[in-house]
Coordinates of C-alpha atoms in Angstrom, one line a residue:
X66 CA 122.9 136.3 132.5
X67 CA 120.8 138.6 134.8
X68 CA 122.8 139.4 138.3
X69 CA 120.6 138.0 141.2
X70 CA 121.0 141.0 144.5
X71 CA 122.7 139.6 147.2
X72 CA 119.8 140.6 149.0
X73 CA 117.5 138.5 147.8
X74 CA 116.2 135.1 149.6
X75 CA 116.5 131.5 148.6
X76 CA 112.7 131.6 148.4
X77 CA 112.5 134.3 146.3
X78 CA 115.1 133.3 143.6
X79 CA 112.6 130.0 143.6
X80 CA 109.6 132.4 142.7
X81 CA 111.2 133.7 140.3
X82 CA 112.6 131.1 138.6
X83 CA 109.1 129.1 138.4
X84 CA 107.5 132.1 137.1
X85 CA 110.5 132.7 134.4
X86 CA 109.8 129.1 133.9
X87 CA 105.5 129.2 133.5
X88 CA 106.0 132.6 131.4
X89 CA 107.9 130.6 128.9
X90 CA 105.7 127.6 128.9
X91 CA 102.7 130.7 128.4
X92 CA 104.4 131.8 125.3
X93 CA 105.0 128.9 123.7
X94 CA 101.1 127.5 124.3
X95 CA 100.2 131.3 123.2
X96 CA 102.2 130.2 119.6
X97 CA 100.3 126.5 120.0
X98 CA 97.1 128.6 120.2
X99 CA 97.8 130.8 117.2
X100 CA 98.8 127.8 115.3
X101 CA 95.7 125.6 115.6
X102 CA 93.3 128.6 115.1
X103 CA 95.3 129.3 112.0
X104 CA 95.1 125.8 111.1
X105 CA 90.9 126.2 111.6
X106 CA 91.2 129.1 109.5
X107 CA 92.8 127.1 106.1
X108 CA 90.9 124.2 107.0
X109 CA 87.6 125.6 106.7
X110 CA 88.5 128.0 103.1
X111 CA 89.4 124.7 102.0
X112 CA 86.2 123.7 102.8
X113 CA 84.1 126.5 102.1
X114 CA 86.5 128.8 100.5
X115 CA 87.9 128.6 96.8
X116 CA 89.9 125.2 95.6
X117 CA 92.3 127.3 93.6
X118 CA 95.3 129.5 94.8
X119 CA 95.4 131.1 91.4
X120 CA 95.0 134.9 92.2
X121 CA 91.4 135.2 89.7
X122 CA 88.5 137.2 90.4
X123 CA 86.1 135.1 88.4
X124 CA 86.5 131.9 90.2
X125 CA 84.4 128.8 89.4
X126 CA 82.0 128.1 92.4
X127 CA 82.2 124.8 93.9
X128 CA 79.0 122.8 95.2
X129 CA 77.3 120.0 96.4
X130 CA 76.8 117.0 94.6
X131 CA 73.4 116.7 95.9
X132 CA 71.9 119.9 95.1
X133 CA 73.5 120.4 91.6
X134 CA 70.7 120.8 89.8
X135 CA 69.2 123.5 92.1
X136 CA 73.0 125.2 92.4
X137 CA 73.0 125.6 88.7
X138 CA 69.9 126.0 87.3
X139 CA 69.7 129.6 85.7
X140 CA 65.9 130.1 84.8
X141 CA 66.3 133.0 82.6
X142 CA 69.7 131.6 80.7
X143 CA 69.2 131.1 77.0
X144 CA 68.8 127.6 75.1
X145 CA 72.3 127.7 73.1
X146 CA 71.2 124.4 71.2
X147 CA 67.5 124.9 70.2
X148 CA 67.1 127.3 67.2
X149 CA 64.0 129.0 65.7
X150 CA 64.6 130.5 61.8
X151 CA 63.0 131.7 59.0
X152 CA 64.4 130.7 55.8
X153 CA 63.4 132.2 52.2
X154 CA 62.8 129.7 50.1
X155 CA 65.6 130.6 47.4
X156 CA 67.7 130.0 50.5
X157 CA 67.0 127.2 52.1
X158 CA 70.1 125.3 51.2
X159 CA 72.5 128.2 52.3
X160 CA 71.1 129.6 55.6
X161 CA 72.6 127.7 58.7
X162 CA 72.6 128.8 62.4
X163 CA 75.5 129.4 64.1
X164 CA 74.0 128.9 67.6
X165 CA 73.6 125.3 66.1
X166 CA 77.4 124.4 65.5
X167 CA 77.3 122.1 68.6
X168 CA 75.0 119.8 66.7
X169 CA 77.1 119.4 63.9
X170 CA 78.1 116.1 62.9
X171 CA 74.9 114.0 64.7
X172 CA 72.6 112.6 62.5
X173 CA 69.2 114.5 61.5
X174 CA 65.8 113.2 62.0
X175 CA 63.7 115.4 59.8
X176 CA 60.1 115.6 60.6
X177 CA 58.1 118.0 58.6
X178 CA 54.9 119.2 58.7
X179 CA 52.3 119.9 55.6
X180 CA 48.4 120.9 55.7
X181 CA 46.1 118.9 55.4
X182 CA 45.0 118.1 52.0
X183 CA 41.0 120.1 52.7
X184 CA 43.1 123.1 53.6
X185 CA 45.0 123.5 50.7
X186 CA 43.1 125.7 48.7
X187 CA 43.2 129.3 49.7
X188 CA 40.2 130.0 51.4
X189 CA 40.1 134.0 49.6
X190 CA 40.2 133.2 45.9
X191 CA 39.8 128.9 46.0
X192 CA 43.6 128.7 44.2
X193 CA 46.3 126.2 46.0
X194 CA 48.7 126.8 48.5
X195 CA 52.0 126.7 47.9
X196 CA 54.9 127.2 50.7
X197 CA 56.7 130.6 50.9
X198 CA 58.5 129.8 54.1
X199 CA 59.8 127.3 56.4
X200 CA 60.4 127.5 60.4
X201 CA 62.4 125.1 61.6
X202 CA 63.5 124.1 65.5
X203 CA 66.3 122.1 66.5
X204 CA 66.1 119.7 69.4
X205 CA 68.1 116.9 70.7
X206 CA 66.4 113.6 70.6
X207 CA 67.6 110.6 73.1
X208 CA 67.2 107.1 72.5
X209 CA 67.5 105.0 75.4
X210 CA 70.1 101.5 74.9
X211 CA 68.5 98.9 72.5
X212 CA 69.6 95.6 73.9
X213 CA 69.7 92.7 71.3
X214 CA 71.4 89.2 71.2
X215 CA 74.0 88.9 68.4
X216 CA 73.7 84.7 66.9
X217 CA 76.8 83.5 65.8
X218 CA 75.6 80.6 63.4
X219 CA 79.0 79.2 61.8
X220 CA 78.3 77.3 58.7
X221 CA 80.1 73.9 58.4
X222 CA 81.3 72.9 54.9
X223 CA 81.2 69.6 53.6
X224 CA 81.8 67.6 50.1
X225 CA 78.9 65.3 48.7
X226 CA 81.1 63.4 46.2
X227 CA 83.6 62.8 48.9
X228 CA 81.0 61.4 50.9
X229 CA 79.4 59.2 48.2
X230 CA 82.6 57.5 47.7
X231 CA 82.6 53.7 47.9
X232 CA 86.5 53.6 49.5
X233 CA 85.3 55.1 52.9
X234 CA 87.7 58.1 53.0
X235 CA 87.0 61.0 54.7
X236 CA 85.1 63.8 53.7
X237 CA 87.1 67.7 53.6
X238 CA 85.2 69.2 56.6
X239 CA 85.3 73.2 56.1
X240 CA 84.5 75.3 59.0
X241 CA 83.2 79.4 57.9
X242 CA 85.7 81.7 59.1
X243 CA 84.9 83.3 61.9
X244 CA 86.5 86.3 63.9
X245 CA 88.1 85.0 67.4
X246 CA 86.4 86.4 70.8
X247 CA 87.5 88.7 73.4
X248 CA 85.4 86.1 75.8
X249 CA 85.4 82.6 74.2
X250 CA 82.7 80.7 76.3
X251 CA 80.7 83.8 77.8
X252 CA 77.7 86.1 76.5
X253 CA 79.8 89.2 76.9
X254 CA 80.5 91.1 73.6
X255 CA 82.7 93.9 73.2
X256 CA 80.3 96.6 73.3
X257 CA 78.7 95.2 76.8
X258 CA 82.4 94.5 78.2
X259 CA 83.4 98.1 76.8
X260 CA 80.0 99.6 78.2
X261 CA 80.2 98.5 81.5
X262 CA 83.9 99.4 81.5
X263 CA 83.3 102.7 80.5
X264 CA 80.1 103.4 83.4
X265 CA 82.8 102.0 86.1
X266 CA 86.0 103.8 84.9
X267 CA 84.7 107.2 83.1
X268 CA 81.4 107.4 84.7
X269 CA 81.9 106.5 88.2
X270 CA 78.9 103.4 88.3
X271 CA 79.7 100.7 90.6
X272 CA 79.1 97.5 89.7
X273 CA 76.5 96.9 92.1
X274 CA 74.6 99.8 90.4
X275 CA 75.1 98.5 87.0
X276 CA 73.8 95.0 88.4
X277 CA 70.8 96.9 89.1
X278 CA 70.7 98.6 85.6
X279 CA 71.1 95.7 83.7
X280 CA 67.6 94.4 85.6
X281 CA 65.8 97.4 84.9
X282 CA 66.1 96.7 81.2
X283 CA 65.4 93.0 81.7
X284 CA 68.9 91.5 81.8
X285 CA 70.1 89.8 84.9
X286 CA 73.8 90.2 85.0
X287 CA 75.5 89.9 88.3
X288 CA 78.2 91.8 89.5
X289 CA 80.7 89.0 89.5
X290 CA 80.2 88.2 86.5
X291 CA 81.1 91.8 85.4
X292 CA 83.8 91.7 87.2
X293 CA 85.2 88.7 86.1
X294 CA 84.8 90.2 82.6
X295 CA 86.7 93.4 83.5
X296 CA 89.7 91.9 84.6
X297 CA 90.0 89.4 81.6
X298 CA 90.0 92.2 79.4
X299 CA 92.3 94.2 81.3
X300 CA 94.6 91.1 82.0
X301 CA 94.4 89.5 78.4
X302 CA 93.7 92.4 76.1
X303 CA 94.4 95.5 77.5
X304 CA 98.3 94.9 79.3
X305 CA 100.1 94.2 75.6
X306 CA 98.7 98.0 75.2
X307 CA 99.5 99.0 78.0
X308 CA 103.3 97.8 78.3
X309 CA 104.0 98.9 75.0
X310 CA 102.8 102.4 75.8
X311 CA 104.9 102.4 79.2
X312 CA 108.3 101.6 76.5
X313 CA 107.1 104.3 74.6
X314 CA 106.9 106.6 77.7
X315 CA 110.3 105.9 79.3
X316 CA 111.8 106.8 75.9
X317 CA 110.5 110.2 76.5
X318 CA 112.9 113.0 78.0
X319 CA 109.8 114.5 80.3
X320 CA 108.1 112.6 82.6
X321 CA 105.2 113.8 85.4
X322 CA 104.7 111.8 88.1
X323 CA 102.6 111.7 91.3
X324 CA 100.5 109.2 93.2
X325 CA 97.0 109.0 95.4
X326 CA 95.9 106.6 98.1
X327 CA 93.9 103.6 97.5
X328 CA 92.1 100.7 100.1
X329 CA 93.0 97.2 98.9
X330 CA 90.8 94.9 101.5
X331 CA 92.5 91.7 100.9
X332 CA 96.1 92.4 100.4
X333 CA 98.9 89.8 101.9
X334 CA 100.2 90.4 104.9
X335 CA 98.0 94.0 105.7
X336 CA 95.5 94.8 107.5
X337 CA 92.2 95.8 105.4
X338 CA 91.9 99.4 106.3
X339 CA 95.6 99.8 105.4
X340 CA 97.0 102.5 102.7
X341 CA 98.3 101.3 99.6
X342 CA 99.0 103.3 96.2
X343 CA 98.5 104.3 92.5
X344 CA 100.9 105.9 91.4
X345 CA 100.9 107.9 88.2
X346 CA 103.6 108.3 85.5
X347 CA 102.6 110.7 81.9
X348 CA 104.3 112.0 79.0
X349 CA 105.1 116.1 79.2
X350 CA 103.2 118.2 76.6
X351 CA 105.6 117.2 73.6
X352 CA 105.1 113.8 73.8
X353 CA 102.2 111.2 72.9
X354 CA 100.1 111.3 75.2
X355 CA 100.7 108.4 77.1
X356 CA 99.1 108.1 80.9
X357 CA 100.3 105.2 82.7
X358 CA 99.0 104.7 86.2
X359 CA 100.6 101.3 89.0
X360 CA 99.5 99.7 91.9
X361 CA 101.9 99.3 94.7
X362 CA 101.2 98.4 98.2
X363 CA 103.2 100.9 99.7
X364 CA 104.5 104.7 99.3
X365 CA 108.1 103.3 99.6
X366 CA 111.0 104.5 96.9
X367 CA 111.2 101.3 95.4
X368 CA 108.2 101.7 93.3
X369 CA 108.9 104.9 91.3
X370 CA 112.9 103.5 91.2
X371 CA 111.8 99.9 89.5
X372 CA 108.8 101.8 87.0
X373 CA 111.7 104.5 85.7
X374 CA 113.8 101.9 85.1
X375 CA 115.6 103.1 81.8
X376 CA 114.2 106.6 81.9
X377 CA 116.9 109.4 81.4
X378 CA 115.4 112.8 81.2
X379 CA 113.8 115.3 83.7
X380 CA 111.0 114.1 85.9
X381 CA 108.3 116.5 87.4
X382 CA 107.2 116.1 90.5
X383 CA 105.8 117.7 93.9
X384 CA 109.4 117.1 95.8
X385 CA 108.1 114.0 97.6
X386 CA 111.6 112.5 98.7
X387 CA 111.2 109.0 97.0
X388 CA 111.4 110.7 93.7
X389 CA 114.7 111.9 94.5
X390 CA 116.1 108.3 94.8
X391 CA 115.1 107.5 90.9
X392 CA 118.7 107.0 89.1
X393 CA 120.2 109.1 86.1
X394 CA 116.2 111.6 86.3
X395 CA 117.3 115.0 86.7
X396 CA 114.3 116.3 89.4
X397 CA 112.1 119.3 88.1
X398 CA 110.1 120.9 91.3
X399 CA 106.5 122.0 91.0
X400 CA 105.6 125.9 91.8
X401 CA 102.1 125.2 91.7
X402 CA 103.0 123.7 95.0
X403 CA 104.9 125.9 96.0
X404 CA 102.2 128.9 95.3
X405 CA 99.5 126.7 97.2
X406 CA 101.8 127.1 100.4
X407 CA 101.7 130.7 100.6
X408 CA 98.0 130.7 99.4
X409 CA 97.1 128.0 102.6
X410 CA 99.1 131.2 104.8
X411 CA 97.0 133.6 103.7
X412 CA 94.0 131.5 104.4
X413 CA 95.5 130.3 107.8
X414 CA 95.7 134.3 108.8
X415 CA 92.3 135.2 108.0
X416 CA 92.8 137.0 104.8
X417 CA 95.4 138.7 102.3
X418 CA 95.6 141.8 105.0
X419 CA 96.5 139.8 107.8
X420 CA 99.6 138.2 106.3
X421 CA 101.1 141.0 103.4
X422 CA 104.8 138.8 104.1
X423 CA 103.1 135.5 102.8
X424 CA 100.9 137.7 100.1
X425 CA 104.4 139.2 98.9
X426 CA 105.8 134.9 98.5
X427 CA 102.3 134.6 97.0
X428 CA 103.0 137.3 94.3
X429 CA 106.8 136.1 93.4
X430 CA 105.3 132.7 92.2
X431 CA 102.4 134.4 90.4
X432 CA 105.1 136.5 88.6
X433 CA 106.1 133.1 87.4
X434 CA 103.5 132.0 86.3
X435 CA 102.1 134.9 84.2
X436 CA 105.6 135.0 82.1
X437 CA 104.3 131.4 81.4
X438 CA 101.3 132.4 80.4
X439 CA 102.6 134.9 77.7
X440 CA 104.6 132.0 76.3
X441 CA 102.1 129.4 76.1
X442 CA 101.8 129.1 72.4
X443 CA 105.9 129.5 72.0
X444 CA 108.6 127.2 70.7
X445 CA 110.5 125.1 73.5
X446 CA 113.6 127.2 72.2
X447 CA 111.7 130.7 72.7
X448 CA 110.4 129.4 75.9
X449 CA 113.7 128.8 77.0
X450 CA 115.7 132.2 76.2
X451 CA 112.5 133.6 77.7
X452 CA 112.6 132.3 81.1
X453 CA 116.6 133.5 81.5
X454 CA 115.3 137.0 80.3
X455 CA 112.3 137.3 82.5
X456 CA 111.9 134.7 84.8
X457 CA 115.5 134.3 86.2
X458 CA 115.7 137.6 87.7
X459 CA 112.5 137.0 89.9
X460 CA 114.0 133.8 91.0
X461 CA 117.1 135.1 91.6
X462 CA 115.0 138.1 94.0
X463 CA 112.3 135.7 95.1
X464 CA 115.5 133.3 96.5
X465 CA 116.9 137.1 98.1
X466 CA 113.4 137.4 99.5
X467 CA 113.2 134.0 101.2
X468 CA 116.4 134.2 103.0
X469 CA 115.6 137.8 104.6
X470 CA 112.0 136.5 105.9
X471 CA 112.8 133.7 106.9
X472 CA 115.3 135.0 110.1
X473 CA 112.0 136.5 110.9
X474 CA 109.2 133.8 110.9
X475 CA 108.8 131.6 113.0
X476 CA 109.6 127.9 111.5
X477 CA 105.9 126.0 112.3
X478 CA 103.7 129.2 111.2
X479 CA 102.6 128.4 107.8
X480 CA 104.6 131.5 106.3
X481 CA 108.1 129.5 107.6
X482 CA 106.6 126.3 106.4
X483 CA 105.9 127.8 102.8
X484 CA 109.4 129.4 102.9
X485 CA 111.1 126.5 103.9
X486 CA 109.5 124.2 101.1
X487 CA 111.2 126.4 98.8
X488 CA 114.4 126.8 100.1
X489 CA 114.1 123.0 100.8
X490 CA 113.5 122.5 96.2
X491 CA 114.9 125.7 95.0
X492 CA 117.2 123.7 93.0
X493 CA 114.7 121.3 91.8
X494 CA 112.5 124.3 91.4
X495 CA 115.1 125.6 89.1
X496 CA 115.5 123.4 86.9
X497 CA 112.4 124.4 84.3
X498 CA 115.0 127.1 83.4
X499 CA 117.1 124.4 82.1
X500 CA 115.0 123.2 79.1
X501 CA 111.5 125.3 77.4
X502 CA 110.1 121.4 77.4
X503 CA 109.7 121.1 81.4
X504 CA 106.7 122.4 82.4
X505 CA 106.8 125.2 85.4
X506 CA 104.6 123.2 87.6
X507 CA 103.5 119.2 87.8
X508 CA 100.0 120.2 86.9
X509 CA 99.2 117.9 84.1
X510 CA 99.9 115.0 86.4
X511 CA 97.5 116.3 88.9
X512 CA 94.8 116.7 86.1
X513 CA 95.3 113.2 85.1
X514 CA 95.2 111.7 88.6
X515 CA 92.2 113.5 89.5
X516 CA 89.2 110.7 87.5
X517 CA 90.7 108.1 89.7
X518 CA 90.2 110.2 93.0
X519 CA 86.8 111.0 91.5
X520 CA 86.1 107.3 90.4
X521 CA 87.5 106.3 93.6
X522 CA 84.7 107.8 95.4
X523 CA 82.4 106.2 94.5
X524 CA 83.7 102.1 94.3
X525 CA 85.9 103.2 97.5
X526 CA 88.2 100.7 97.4
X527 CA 89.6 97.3 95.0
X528 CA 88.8 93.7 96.5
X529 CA 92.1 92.3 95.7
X530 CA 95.9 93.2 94.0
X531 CA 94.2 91.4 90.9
X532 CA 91.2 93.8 91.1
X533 CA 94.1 96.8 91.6
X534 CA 96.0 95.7 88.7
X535 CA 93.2 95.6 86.4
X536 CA 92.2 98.8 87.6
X537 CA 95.5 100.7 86.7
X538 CA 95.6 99.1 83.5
X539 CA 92.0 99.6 82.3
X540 CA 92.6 103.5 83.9
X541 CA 95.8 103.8 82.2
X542 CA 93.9 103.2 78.7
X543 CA 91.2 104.9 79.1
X544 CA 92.9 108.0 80.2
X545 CA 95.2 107.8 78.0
X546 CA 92.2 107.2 75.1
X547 CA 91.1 111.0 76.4
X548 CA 94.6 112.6 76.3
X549 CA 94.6 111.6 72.5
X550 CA 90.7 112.9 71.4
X551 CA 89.6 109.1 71.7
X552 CA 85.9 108.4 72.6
X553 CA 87.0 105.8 75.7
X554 CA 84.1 103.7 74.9
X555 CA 84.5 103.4 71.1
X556 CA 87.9 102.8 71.8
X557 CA 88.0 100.0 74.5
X558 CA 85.0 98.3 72.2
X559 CA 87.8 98.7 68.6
X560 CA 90.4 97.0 71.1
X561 CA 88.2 94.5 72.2
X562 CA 86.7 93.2 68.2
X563 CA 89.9 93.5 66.7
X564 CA 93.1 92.4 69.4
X565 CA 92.0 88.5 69.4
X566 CA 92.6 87.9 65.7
X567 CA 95.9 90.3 65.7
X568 CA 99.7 89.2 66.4
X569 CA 101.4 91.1 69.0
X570 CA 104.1 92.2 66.6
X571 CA 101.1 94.7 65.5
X572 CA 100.5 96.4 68.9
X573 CA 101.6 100.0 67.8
X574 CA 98.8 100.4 65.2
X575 CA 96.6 99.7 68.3
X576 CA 98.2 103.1 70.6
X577 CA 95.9 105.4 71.5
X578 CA 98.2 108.7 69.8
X579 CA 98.3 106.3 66.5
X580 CA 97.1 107.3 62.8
X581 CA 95.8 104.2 61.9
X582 CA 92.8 104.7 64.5
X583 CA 89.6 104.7 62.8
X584 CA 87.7 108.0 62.5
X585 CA 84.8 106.4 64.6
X586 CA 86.2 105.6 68.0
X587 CA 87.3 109.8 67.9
X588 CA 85.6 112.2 69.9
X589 CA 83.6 114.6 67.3
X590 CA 86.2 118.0 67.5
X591 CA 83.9 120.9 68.4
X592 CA 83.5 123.6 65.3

């Protein structure tokens, strides 16, 4: 403690005490200061800037919904599906473009043209014409949705002899078989319900829109009554499918998890503008591939605790706390969120030279994640000896790293936030050392989460928990339809004709990863 002279005055040790006093309330604005302009800095590259904190010179550009076409447009780029050939004639059945692979497998329209009959005889020597060579152009042809009503007449069997006879019995009355309906009592088929589906879920259309589609083509269907339709295939169709898939799933040993925001306007007991959540549960890379999404009104523990119920294996996550509570999961931590934190300091400092201690954090991690891209197409065993070879020593330096910077940063810059995150889950960020099955980062989760966020923009919110529900299960099918090469369209419509006349012992033949899907409903694989 600093020795006050004897000679100084009461006064004067005041002074000095008050400006002691406003010189430490300076410095610690001074740090406020530096902290929001840092915080303008990553706000606006995550505006402006690039998405990604992957370290890659040949970044994807991001832009504007609106001006998409102008923002991609390339005037001078080449037409990779239209084709112009000369074929001999001795080779017409052999030659084949292979700019035209990406119209294999659609159906040809051939249209070929001949000269006239008054121009076949060669105008030189008065002989006919005969062809020598062929040019032919590919183009993609579109033909716009052909409405029709499908008239169910059911024949009704009866027997004249029976009816002749004189003791009044009863005829045998014998009904045609007929296949049940998804919607007994409504004009909805499968392919509208499916279609509709498909434009809301996949597509992003909001009902309302659709409304106004339907009229365009002559067909005035209202919203409510699409909606009504949606959730009585999602509540009497789809949730067999989608509970057996969710036993399949918690028999797995890897789970990703994660979970978005979502506006529920007429939820008990909540205000309308209130948060709820859908949260997200899939199957690791090994596993079917099994997407599984649940409405809760809250963020709470409860949720993730009751869903897991029976899981034992290693869940993936981003480190949020209620995952920790989950009984008998051993907790695998994400780096890709732990990259992202030293990626937002850089950005918060202006740039990789104003901040080389949060570009060396940044580095670490993307040493990880480059040993994981040489062992992308190994075995879960080679992955695993693989790691303790190459990756364990950078952990065990990265973790040698964090604890000298850290006695240097301060702890609310974002360098001391992104080093305390990982000291916070270094064990959890561990544990992908533990088994060549866990992923090094909960990125397929986030991948998978990301069509609802999308879709979510554009219907902004559910009515009610029944809409909600619905919702997850319908997502949950269709996403999981993608995961396994399924058209989502072709494969809501298959559910749709064939669940009503099929017992629910039979549901597994139904699963999206299953072998007994029909060619159709998959998406053509490109060549």
């Amino acid at each position: 403690m600093k020795k006050i002279p004897e000679t100084q005055t009461t006064t004067e040790i005041s002074w000095q005490k008050r400006a002691e006093k406003a010189e430490a309330q300076v410095e610690i604005l001074m740090h406020e200061i530096e902290y929001m302009k840092a915080q303008m800095r990553l706000m606006s590259a995550k505006r402006y800037g690039s998405s990604s904190e992957k370290t890659n010179e040949n970044q994807l550009r991001l832009f504007d919904g609106f001006n998409e076409v102008e923002a991609t447009a390339e005037p001078f780029a080449p037409e990779p599906e239209v084709d112009l050939i000369t074929v001999p004639e001795h080779k017409r059945a052999k030659k084949k473009s292979k700019k035209n692979n990406n119209l294999d497998g659609l159906p040809e329209n051939i249209i070929e043209y001949h000269l006239p009959e008054e121009e076949m005889a060669c105008s030189c020597c008065g002989h006919e014409r005969h062809v020598i060579n062929q040019e032919i152009t590919r183009e993609l042809h579109y033909v716009p949705a052909e409405i029709s009503v499908n008239v169910h007449v059911q024949n009704i069997y009866g027997c004249r002899n029976c009816e002749s006879k004189a003791d009044g019995s009863q005829s045998m009355i014998i009904f045609a078989p007929k296949p049940e309906r998804a919607f007994a009592g409504s004009i909805a088929s499968p392919s509208v319900a499916a279609h509709i589906i498909d434009e809301k879920y996949v597509m992003g259309v909001p009902l309302y829109r659709q409304e106004k589609q339907w009229a365009r083509r002559g067909v005035n269907l209202s919203r409510q009554n699409m909606a009504n339709w949606v959730i009585h295939a999602a509540n009497n169709w789809f949730e067999p499918i989608y509970e057996r898939m969710k036993e399949t799933l918690l028999a797995e040993d890897v789970i990703h998890a994660d979970e978005t925001g979502l506006q529920v306007l007429q939820e008990p007991g909540k205000k309308a503008e209130s948060k709820s959540y859908m949260w997200l549960y899939r199957s690791g890379r090994y596993g079917p591939g099994a997407v599984l999404y649940e409405y809760q009104p809250s963020r709470a523990a409860e949720h993730p605790i009751k869903f897991l119920s029976g899981f034992k294996g290693y869940l993936i996550t981003d480190g949020y706390a209620a995952y920790g509570k989950v009984p008998d999961v051993t907790n695998a931590g994400c780096w890709a969120h732990a990259r992202r934190k030293f990626d937002d300091a850089i950005k918060a400092a202006g740039g990789k030279d104003k901040n080389p201690k949060a570009r060396e954090g940044l580095d670490f991690c993307n040493k990880l994640f480059h040993i994981e891209k040489t062992l992308r197409d190994s075995t879960p065993e080679k992955r695993y000896e693989e790691r303790l070879l190459h990756s364990k020593p950078v952990l065990e330096a990265f973790l040698v790293w964090l604890q000298e910077i850290k006695e240097i940063s301060l702890p609310q810059s974002h360098l001391g936030k992104a080093i305390d995150y990982c000291l916070k889950q270094w064990e959890s960020l561990n544990i992908f050392l533990l088994d060549g099955r866990i992923e090094i980062d909960n990125n397929r989760a986030e991948r998978s989460i990301r069509p609802f966020v999308m879709a979510r923009k554009n219907f902004m919110f559910c009515n009610t928990p029944k809409g909600a529900k619905s919702s997850t299960i319908t997502f949950s099918l269709i996403e999981s339809a993608k995961e396994n090469g399924l058209n989502p369209y072709e494969y809501l419509k298959y559910l749709l004709e064939e669940l009503p006349s099929t017992s629910t012992k039979d549901l597994d033949k139904f699963l999206p990863w299953s072998k007994e899907i029909p060619e159709h409903v998959k998406t053509p694989k490109k060549k």
